[in-house]
mmCIF file of C-alpha atoms in Angstrom:
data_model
loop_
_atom_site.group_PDB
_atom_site.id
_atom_site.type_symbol
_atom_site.label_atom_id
_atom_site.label_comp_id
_atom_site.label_asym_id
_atom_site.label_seq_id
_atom_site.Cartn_x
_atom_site.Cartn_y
_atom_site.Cartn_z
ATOM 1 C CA UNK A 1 0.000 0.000 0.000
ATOM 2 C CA UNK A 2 1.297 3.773 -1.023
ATOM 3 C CA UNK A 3 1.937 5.829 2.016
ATOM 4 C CA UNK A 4 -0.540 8.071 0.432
ATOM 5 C CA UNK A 5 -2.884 5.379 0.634
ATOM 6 C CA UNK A 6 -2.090 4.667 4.273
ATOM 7 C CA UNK A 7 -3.261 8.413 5.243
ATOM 8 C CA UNK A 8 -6.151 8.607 3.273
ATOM 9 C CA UNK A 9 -7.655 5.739 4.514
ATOM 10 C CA UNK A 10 -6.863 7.183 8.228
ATOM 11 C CA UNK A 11 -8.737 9.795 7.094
ATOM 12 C CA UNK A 12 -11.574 8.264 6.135
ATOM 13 C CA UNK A 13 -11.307 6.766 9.882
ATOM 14 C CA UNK A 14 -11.326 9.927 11.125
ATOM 15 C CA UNK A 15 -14.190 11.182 9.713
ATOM 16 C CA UNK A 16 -15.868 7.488 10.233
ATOM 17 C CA UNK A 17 -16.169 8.963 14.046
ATOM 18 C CA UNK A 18 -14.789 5.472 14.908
ATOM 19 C CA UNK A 19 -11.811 5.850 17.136
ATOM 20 C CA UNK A 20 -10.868 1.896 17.435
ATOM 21 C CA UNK A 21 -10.539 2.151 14.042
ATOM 22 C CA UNK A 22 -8.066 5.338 13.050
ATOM 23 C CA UNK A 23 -5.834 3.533 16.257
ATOM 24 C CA UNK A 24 -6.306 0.335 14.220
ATOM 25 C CA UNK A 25 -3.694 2.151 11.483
ATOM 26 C CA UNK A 26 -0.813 2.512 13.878
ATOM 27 C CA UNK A 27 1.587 -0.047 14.534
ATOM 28 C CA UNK A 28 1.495 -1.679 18.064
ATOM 29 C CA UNK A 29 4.088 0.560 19.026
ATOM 30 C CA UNK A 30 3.047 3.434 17.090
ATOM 31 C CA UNK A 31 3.242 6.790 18.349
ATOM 32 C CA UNK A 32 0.791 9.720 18.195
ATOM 33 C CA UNK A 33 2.204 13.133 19.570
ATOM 34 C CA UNK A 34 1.225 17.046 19.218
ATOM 35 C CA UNK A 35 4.567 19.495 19.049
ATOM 36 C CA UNK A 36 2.611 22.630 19.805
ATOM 37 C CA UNK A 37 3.650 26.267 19.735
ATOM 38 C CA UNK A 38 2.573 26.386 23.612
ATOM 39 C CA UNK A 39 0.811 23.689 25.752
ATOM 40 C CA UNK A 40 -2.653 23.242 25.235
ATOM 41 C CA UNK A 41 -4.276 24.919 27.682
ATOM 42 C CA UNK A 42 -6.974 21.889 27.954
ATOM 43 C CA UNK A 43 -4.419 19.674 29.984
ATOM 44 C CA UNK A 44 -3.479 16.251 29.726
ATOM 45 C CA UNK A 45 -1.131 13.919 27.706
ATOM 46 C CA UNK A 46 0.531 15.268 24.529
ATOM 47 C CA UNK A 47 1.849 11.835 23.439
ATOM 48 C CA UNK A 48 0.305 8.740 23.003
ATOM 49 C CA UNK A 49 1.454 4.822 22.507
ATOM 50 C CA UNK A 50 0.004 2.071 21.253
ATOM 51 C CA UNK A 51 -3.385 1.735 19.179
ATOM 52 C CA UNK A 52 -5.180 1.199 22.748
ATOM 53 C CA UNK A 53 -3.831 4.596 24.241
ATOM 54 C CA UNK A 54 -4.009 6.101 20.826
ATOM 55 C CA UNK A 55 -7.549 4.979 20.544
ATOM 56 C CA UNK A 56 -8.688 6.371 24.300
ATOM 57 C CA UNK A 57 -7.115 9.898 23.548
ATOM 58 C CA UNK A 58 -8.683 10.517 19.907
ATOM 59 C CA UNK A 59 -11.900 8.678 21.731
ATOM 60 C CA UNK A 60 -11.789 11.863 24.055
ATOM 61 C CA UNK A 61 -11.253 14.548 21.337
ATOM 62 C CA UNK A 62 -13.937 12.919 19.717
ATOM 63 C CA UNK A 63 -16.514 13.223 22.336
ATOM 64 C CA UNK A 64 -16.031 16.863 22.843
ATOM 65 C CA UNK A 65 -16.164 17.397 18.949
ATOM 66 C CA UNK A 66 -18.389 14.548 17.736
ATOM 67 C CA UNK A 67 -19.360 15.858 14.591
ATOM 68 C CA UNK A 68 -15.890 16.992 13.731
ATOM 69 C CA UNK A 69 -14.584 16.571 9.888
ATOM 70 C CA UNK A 70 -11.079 16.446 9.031
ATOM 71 C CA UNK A 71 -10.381 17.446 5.777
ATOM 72 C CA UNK A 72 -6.865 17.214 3.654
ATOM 73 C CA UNK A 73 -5.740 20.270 2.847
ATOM 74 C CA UNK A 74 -2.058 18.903 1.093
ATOM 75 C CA UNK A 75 -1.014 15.145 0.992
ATOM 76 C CA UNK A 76 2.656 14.768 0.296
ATOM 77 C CA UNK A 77 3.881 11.141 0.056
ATOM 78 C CA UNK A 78 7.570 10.677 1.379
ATOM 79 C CA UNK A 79 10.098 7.814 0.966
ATOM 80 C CA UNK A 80 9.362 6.535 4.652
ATOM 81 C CA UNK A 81 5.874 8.205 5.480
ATOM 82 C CA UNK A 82 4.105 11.226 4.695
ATOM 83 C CA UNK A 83 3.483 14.902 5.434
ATOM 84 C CA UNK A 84 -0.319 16.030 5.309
ATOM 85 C CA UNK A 85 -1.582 19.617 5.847
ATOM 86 C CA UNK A 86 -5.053 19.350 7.654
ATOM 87 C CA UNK A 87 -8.072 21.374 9.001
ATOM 88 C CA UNK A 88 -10.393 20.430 12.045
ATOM 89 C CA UNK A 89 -13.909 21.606 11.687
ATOM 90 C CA UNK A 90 -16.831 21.087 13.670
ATOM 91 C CA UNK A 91 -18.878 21.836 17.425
ATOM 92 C CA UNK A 92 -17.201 21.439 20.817
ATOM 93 C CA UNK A 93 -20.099 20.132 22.852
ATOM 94 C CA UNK A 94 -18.618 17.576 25.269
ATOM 95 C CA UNK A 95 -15.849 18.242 27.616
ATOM 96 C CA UNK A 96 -11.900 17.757 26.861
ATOM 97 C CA UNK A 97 -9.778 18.241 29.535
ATOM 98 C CA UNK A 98 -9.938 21.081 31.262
ATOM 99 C CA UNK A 99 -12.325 22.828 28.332
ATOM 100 C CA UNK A 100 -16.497 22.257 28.789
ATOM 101 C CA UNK A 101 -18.154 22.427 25.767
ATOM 102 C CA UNK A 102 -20.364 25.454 25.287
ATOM 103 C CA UNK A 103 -20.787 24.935 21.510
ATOM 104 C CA UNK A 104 -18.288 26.724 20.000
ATOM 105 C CA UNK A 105 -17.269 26.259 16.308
ATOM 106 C CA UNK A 106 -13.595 24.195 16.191
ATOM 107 C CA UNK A 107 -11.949 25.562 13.168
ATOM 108 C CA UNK A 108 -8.314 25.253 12.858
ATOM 109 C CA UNK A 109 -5.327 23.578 10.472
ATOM 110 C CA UNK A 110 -2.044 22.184 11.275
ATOM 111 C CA UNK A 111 0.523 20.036 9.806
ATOM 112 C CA UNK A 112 1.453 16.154 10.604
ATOM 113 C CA UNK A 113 4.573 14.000 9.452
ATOM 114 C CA UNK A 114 4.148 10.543 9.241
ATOM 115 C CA UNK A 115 6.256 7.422 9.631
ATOM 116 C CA UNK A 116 4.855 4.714 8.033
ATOM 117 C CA UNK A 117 6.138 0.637 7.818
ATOM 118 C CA UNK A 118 4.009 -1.292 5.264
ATOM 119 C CA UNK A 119 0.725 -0.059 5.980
ATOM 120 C CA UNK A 120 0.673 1.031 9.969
ATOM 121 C CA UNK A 121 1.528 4.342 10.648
ATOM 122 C CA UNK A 122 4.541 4.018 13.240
ATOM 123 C CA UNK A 123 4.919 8.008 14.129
ATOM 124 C CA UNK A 124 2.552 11.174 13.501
ATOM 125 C CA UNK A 125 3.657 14.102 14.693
ATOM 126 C CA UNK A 126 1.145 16.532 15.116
ATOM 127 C CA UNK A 127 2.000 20.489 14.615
ATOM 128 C CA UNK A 128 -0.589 23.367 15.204
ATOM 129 C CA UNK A 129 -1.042 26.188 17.216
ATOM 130 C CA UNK A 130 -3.730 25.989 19.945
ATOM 131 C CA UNK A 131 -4.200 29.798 20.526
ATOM 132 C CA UNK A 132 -5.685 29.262 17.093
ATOM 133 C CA UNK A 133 -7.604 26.034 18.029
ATOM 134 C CA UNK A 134 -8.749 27.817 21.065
ATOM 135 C CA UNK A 135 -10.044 30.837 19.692
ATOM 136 C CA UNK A 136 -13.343 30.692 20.198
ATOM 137 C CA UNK A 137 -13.464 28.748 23.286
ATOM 138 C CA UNK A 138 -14.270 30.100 26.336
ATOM 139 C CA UNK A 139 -12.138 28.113 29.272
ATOM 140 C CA UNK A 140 -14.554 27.397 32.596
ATOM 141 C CA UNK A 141 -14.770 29.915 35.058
ATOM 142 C CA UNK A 142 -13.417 29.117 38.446
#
């Protein structure tokens, strides 16, 4: 399978809303981390290993965005992976972290690279900013 073929079809999981399957692409040691401008403000891990942990953290995002769309913005295949530019779209309803959903419109883009064996992803590195992701959110009062 093309490594082009191996993020479009993580894609598609992504926008399938089925978490157990977009951690089904990674390899059992695969690793899913965000390299942010500054921490996210919403708290917990920024790395994640395994399809099982990878699976409960895009599981969370998820519920707090659960009619989110990812859409490809650029796709460039690599000799050992890929690089994708991306955009995040939808409501955040549900909580994440330390955010409550109050229904504000997610809108933002970033950038992952990819490693990629075969057809499991074995690295994505996730780059974005999340003053931009956070825009519109209001954090909770308190």
């Amino acid at each position: 399978m093309a490594n082009a073929d191996v993020i479009q079809s993580y894609l598609a999981a992504w926008n399938s809303h089925d978490p157990a399957r977009i951690a089904g692409h990674f390899a059992s040691n695969g690793v899913r981390e965000w390299h942010v401008m500054i921490h996210p403000m919403i708290g917990g891990p920024t790395s994640f290993e395994g399809p099982q942990d990878i699976e409960g953290g895009v599981r969370v995002f998820m519920d707090a965005v659960p009619d989110l769309t990812v859409d490809t913005v650029q796709l460039t295949e690599t000799d050992d992976g890929a690089m994708l530019e991306w955009r995040v779209r939808g409501k955040h309803t549900g909580a994440w972290g330390g955010w409550t959903g109050q229904g504000e419109e997610v809108d933002f883009g970033g950038a992952s690279v990819y490693r990629i064996d075969g057809d499991k992803i074995l690295e994505e590195r996730m780059y974005f900013d999340p003053d931009v992701m956070a825009k519109n959110w209001t954090p909770p009062q308190g």
